[in-house]
Tab-separated table of C-alpha atoms in Angstrom:
chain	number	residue	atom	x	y	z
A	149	UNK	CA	111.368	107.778	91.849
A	150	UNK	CA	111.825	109.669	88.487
A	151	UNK	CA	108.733	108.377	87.012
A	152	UNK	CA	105.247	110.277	87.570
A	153	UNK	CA	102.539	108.433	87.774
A	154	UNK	CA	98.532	108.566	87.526
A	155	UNK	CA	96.907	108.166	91.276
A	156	UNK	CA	94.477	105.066	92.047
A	157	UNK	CA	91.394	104.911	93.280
A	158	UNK	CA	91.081	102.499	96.644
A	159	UNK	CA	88.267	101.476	97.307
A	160	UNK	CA	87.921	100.001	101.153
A	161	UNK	CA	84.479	98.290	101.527
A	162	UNK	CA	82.920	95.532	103.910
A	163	UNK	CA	79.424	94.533	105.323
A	164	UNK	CA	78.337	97.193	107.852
A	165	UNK	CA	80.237	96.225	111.622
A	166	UNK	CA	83.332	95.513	110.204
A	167	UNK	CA	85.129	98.364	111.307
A	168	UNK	CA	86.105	100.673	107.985
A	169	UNK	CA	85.524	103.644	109.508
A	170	UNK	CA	88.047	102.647	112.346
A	171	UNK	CA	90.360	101.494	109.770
A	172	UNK	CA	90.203	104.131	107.542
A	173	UNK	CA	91.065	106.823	110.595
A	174	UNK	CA	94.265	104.738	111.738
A	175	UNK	CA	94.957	104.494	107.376
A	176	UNK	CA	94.596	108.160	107.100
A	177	UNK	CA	96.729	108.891	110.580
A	178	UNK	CA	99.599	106.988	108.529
A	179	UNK	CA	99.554	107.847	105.544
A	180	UNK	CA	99.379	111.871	104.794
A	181	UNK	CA	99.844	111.293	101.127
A	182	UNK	CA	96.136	109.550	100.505
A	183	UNK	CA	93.324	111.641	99.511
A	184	UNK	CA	90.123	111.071	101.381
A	185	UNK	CA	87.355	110.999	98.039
A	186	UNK	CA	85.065	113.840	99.690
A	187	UNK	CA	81.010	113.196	98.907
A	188	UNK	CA	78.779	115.212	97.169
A	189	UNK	CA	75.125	115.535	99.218
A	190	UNK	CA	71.691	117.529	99.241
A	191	UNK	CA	71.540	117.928	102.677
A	192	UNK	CA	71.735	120.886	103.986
A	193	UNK	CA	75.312	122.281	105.364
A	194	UNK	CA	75.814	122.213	109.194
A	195	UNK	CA	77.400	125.175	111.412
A	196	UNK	CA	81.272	124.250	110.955
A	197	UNK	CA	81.215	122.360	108.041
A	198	UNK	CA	83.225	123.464	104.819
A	199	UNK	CA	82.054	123.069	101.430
A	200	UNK	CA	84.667	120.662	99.645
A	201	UNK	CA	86.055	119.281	102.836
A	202	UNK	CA	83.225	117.887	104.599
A	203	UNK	CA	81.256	117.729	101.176
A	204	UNK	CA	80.466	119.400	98.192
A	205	UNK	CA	77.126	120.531	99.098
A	206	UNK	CA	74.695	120.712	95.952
A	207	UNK	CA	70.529	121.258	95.531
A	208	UNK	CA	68.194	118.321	94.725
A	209	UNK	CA	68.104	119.676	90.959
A	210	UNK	CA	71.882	120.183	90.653
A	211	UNK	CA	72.759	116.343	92.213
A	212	UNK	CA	69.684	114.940	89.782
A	213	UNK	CA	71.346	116.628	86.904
A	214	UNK	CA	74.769	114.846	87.708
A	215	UNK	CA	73.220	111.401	88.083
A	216	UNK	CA	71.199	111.889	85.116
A	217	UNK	CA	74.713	112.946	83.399
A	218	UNK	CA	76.108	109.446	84.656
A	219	UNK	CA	79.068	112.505	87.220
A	220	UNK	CA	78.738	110.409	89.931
A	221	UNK	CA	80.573	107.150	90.579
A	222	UNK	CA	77.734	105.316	92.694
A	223	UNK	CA	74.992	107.452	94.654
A	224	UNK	CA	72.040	106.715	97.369
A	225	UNK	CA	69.348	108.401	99.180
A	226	UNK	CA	68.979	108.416	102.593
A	227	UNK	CA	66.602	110.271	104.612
A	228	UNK	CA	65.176	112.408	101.470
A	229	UNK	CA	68.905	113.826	100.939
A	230	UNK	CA	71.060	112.693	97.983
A	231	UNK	CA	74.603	111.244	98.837
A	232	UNK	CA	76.879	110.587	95.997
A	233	UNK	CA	80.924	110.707	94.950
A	234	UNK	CA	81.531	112.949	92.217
A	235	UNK	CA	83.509	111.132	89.170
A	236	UNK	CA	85.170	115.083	88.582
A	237	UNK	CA	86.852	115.219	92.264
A	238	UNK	CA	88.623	111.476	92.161
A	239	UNK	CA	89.732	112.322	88.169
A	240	UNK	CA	91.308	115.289	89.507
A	241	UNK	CA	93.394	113.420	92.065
A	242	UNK	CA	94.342	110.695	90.161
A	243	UNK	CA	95.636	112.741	87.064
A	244	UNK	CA	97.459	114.752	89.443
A	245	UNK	CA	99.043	111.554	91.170
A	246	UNK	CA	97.670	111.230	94.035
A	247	UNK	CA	96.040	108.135	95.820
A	248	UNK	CA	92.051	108.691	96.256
A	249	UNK	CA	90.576	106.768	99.145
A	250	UNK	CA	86.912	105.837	98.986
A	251	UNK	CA	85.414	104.333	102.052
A	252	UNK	CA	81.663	102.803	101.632
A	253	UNK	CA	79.380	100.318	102.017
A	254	UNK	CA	79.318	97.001	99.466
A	255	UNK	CA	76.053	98.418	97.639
A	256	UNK	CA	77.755	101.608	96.460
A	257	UNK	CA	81.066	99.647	96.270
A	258	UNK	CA	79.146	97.695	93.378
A	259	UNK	CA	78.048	100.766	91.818
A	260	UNK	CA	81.886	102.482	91.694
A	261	UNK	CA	82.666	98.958	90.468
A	262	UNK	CA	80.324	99.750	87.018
A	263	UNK	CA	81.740	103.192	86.674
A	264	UNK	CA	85.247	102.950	87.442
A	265	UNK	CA	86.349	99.243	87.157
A	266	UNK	CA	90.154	100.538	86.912
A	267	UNK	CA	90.072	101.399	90.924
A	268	UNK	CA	90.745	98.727	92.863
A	269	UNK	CA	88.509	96.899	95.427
A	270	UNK	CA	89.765	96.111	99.121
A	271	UNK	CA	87.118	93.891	100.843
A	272	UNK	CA	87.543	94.619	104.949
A	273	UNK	CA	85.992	91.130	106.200
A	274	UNK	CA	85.179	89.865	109.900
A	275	UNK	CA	87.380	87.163	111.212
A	276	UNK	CA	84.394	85.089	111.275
A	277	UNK	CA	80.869	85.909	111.475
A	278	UNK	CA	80.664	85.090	115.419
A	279	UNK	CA	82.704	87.866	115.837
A	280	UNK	CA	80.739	90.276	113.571
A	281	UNK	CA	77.706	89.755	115.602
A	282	UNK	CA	79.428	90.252	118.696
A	283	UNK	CA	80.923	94.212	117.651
A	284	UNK	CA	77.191	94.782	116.039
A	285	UNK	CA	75.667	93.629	120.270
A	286	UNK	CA	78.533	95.559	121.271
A	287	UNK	CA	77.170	98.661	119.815
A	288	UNK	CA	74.430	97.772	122.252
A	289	UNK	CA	72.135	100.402	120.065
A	290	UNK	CA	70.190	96.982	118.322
A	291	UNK	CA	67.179	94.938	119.421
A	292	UNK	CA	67.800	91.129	118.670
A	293	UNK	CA	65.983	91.116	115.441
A	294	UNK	CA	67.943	94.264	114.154
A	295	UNK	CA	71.206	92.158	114.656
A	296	UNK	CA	69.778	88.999	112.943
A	297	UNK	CA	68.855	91.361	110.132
A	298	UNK	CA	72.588	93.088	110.217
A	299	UNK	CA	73.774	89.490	110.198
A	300	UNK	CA	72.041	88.041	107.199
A	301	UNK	CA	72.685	91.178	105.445
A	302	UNK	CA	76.309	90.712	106.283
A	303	UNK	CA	76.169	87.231	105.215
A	304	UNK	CA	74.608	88.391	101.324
A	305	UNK	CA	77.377	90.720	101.124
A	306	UNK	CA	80.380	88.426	102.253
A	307	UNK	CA	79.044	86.568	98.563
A	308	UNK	CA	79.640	89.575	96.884
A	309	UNK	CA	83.446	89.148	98.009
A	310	UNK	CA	83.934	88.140	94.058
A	311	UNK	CA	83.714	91.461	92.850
A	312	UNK	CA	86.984	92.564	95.077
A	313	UNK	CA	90.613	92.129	93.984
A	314	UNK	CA	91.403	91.935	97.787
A	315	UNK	CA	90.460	90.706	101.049
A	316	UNK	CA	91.920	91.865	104.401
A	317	UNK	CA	90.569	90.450	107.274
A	318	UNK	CA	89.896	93.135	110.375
A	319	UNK	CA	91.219	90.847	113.066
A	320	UNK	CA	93.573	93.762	114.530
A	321	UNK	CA	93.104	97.455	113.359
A	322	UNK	CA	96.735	97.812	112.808
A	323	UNK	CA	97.219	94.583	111.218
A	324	UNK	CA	94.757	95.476	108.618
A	325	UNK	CA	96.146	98.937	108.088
A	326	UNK	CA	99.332	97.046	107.175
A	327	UNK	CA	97.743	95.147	104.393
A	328	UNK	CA	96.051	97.971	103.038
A	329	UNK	CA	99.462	100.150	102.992
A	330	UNK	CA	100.704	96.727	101.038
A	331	UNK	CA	98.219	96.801	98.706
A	332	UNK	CA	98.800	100.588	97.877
A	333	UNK	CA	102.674	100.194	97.433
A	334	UNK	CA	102.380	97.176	95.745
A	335	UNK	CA	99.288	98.139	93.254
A	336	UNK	CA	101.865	101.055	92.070
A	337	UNK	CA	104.847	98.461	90.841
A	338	UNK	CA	102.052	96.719	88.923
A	339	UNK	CA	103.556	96.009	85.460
A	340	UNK	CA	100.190	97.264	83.496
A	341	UNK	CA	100.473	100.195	85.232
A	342	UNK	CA	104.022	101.116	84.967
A	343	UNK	CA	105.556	98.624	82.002
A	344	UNK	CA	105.284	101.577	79.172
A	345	UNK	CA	106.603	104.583	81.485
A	346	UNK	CA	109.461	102.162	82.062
A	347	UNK	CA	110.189	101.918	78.491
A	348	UNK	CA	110.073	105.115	77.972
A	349	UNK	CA	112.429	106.345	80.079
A	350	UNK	CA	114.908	103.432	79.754
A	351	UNK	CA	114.752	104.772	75.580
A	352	UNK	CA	115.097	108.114	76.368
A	353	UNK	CA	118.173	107.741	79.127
A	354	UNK	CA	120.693	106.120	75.930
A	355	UNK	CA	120.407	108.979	73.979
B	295	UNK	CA	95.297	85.116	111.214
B	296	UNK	CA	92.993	81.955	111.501
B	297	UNK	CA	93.443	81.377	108.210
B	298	UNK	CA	95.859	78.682	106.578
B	299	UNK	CA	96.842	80.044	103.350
B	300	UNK	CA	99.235	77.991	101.020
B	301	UNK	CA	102.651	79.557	100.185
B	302	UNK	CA	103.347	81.970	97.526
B	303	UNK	CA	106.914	81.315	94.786
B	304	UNK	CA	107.738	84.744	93.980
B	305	UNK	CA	110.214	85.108	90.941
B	306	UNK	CA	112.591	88.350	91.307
B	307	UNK	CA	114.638	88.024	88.069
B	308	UNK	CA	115.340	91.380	85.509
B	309	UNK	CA	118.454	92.447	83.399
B	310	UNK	CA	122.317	91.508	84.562
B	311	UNK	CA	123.800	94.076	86.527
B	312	UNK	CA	120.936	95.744	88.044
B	313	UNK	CA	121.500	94.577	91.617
B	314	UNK	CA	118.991	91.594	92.208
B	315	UNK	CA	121.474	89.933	94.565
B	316	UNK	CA	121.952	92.773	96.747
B	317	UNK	CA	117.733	92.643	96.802
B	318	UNK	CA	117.632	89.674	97.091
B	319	UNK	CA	120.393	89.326	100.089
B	320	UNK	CA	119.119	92.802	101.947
B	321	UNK	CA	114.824	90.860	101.407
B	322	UNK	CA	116.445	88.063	103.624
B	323	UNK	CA	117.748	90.263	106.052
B	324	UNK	CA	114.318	91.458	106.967
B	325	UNK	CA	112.180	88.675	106.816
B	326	UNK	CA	113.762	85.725	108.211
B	327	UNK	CA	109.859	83.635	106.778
B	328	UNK	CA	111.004	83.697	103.466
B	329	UNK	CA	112.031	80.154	101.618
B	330	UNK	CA	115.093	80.386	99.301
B	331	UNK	CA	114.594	78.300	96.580
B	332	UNK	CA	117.706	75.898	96.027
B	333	UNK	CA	119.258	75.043	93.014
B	334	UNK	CA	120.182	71.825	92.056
B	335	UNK	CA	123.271	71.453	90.399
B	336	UNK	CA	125.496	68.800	88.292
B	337	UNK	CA	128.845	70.501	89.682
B	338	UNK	CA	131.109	68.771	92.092
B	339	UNK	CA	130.134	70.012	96.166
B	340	UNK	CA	133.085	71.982	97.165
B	341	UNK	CA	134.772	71.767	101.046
B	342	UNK	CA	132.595	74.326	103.289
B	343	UNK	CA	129.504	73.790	101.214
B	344	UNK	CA	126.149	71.195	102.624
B	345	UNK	CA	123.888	69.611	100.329
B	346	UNK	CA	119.960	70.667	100.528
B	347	UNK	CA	121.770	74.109	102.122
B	348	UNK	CA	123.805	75.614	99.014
B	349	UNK	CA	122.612	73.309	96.274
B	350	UNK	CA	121.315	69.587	96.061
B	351	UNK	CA	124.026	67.507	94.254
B	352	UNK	CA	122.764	65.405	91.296
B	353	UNK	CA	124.955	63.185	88.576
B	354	UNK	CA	124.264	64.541	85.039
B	355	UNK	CA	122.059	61.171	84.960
B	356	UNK	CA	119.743	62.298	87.449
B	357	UNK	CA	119.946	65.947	86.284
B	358	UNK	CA	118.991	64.595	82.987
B	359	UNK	CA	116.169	62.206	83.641
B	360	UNK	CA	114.432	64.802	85.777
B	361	UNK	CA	114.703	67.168	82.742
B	362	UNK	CA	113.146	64.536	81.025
B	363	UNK	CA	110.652	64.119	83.642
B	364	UNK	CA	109.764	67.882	84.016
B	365	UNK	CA	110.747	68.185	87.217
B	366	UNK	CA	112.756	71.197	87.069
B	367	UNK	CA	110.903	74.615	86.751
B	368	UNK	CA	113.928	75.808	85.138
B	369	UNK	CA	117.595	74.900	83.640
B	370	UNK	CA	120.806	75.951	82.461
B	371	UNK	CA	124.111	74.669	81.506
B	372	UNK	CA	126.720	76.334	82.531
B	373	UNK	CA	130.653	75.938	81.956
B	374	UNK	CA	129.445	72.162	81.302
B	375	UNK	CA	127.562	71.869	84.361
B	376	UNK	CA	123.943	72.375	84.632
B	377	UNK	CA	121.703	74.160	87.731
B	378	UNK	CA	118.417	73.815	87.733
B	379	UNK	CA	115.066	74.417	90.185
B	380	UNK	CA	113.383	71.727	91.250
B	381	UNK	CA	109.870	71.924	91.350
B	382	UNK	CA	109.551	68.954	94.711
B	383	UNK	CA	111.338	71.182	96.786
B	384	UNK	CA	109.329	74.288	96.015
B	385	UNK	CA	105.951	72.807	96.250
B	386	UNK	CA	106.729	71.167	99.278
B	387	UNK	CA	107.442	74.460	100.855
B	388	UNK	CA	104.544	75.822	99.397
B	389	UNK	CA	102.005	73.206	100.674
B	390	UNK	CA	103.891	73.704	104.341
B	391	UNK	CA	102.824	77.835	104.280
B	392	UNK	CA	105.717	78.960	102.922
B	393	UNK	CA	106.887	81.496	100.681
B	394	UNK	CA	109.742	80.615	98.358
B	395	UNK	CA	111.880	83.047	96.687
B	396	UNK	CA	113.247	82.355	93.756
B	397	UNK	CA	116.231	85.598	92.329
B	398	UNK	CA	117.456	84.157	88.652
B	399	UNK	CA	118.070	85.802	85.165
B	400	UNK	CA	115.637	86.720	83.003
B	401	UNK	CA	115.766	83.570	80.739
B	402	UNK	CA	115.488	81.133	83.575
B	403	UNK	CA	112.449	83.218	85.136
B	404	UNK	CA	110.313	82.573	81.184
B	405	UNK	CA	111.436	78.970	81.558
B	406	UNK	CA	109.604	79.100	85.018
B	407	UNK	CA	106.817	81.657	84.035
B	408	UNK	CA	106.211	78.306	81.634
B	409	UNK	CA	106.425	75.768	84.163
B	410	UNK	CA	104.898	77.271	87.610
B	411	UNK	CA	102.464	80.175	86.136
B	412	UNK	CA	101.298	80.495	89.697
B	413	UNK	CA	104.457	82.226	91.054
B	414	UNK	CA	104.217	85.928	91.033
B	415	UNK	CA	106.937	87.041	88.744
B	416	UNK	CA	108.891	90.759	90.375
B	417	UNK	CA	110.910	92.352	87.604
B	418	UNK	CA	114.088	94.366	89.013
B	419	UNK	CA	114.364	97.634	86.586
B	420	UNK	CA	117.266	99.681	86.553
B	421	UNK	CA	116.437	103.349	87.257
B	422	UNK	CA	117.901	104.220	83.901
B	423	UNK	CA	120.102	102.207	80.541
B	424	UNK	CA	122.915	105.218	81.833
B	425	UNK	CA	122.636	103.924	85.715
B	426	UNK	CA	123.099	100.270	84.259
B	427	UNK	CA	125.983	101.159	82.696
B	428	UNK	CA	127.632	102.644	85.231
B	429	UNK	CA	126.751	99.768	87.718
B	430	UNK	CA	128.593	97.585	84.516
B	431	UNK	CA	131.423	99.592	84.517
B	432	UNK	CA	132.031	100.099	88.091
B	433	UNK	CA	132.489	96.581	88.774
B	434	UNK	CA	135.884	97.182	86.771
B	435	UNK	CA	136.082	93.562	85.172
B	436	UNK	CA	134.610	94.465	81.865
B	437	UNK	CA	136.302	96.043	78.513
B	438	UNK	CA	134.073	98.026	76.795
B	439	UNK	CA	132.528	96.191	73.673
B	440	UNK	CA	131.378	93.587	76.858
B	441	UNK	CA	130.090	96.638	78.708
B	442	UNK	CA	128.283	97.351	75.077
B	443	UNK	CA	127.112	93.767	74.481
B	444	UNK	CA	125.631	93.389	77.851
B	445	UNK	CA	123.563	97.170	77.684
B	446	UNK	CA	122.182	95.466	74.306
B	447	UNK	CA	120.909	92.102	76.209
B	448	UNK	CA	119.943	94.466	79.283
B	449	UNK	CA	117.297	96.691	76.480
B	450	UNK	CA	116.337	93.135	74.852
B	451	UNK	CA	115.605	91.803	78.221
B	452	UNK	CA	113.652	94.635	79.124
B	453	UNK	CA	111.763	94.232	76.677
B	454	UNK	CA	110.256	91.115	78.166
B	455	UNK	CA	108.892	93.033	80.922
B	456	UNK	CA	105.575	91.773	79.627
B	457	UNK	CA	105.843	88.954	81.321
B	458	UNK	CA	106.217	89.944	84.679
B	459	UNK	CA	103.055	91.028	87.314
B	460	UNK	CA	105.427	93.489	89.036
B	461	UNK	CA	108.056	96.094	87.702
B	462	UNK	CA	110.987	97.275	90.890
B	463	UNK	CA	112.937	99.932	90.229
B	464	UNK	CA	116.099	99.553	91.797
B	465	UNK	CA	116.964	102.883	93.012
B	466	UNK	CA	118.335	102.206	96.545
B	467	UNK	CA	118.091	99.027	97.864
B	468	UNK	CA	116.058	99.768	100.800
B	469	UNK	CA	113.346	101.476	98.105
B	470	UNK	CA	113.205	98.134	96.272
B	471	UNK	CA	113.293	95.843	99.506
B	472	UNK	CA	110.028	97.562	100.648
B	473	UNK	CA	108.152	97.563	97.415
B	474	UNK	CA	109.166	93.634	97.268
B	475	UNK	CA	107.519	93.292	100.724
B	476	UNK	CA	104.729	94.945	99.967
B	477	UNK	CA	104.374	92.718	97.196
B	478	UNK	CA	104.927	89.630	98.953
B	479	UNK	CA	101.829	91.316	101.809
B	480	UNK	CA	99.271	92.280	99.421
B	481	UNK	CA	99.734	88.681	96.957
B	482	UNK	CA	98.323	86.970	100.239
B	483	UNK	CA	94.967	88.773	100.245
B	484	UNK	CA	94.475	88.827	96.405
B	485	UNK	CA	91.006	87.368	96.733
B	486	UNK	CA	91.428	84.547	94.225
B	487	UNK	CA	93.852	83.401	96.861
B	488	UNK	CA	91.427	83.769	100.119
B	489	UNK	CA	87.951	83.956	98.726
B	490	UNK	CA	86.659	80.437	98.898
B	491	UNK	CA	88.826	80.246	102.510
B	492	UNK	CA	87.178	82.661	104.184
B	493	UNK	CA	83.585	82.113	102.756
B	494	UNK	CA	84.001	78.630	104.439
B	495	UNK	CA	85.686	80.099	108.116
B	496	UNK	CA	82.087	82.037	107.648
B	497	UNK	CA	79.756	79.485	107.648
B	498	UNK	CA	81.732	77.651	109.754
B	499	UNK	CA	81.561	80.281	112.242
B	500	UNK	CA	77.801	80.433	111.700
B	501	UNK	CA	76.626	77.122	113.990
């Protein structure tokens, strides 16, 4: 390939059960080139943790100062800590060429949706809902009404499906790995992204 | 996949001499699912060769009332015969599941981008103008102000890039091969093409 080009941002989102996490471990076991987008949070570091590789750990004052100066691409509080993605860490990546992978739920998916509409949006869904519910009992950590909850929640955020330029469905692990390695190979030849640097070269190659 | 999707027509056109053929012929090699689209043609069937296999066989009549009747997606004359694609045959396959692949020059492919802006239109880029003209010249049949001529329609043809979704680069074979099938992977779970499908397996699901 003679042509450099800028990195994307992937987004891989889903309603909560769908398995991204598992997906995203046999993506990442695959593909070395990716770059896993690494979160910025107020909690406090653990024993064993590295700053910048398990996150970039900041205080309350520093992360408020960064939402306030719109640096993060979607943020959240759980627990009293601050969890966020720094805009500065994926912008780095990507201008360097590589891939950025971003794995989170639909809410903050929505919110990197605002503040970086150029990444694009992978939408892991269930095969059906039946099955959803079953890997949610399967965790076997939810009372009944916790899973009807998870369930309706799941169901409000399969509408949200609109915002996404693509849906894989997590039937097999692998299978779904497969269609996201698709979407990254393929989301690279797209003519928007590549029509210009094309030109270029093909102009300067008759001299 | 519980989930019947319709077929795709993918277009794989870009400038003479840049190898779409070879594509084209090493793409059918490794995926046997994939529909060729055939041609019709006013030309005489020669010994060896099966109608509805190589080409479907048509009196300039016919050719010429389904011109009239906009039932090719494309059309040429050629050496006083005209080929054509006939849109029947490709929607049929497409209804059935199928993908159809369509490999034609770039004029034929914005007479089709026209007729069946559905299809998902793959542009085949040489690597360089220099590597074109060496693939011109190394077929040996050309003298040089031909070799000229067709580097001039190559650049004008590349400038219709525009109207493509995807840009190829044909580097090796293999390299373009597997950015075609990732093309032809991720196109099935662009959303717009599965959204309204799997919201309904969803609520089906759901009693």
């Amino acid at each position: 390939m003679l042509i450099k080009q800028k990195g994307i941002l992937f987004i891989l989102s889903g309603p909560s059960g769908v398995g991204k996490g598992t997906v995203r471990k046999a993506l990442f076991d695959k593909d070395t080139a990716l770059k896993y987008s690494i979160s910025m949070t107020t909690r406090p570091i653990r024993p064993g943790e590295v700053e910048g590789v398990d996150y970039f750990y900041r205080t309350k004052e520093a992360f408020e100062a960064m939402i306030e100066d719109n640096q993060l691409l979607e943020h959240a509080k759980y627990v009293g800590n601050y969890y966020g993605t720094p805009r500065h860490y994926v912008e780095e990546q990507i201008e360097a060429g590589h891939d950025v992978f971003l794995e989170i739920e639909v809410q903050g998916a929505l919110q990197v949706k605002e503040n970086f509409p150029e990444g694009v949006f992978i939408f892991l869904s269930p095969p059906s809902l039946e099955e959803l519910k079953n890997r949610i009992i399967s965790r076997g950590t939810e009372t009944e009404q916790l899973v009807m909850n998870r369930l309706k929640a799941a169901k409000d955020e399969i509408e949200l499906m609109d915002a996404y330029d693509y849906v894989v469905v997590n039937d097999q692990v692998d299978h779904a790995v497969e269609n996201v390695q698709a979407i990254v190979k393929s989301e690279h030849c797209k003519r928007e992204r590549v029509a210009s640097q094309y030109k270029q070269l093909l102009e300067v190659s008759q001299s």
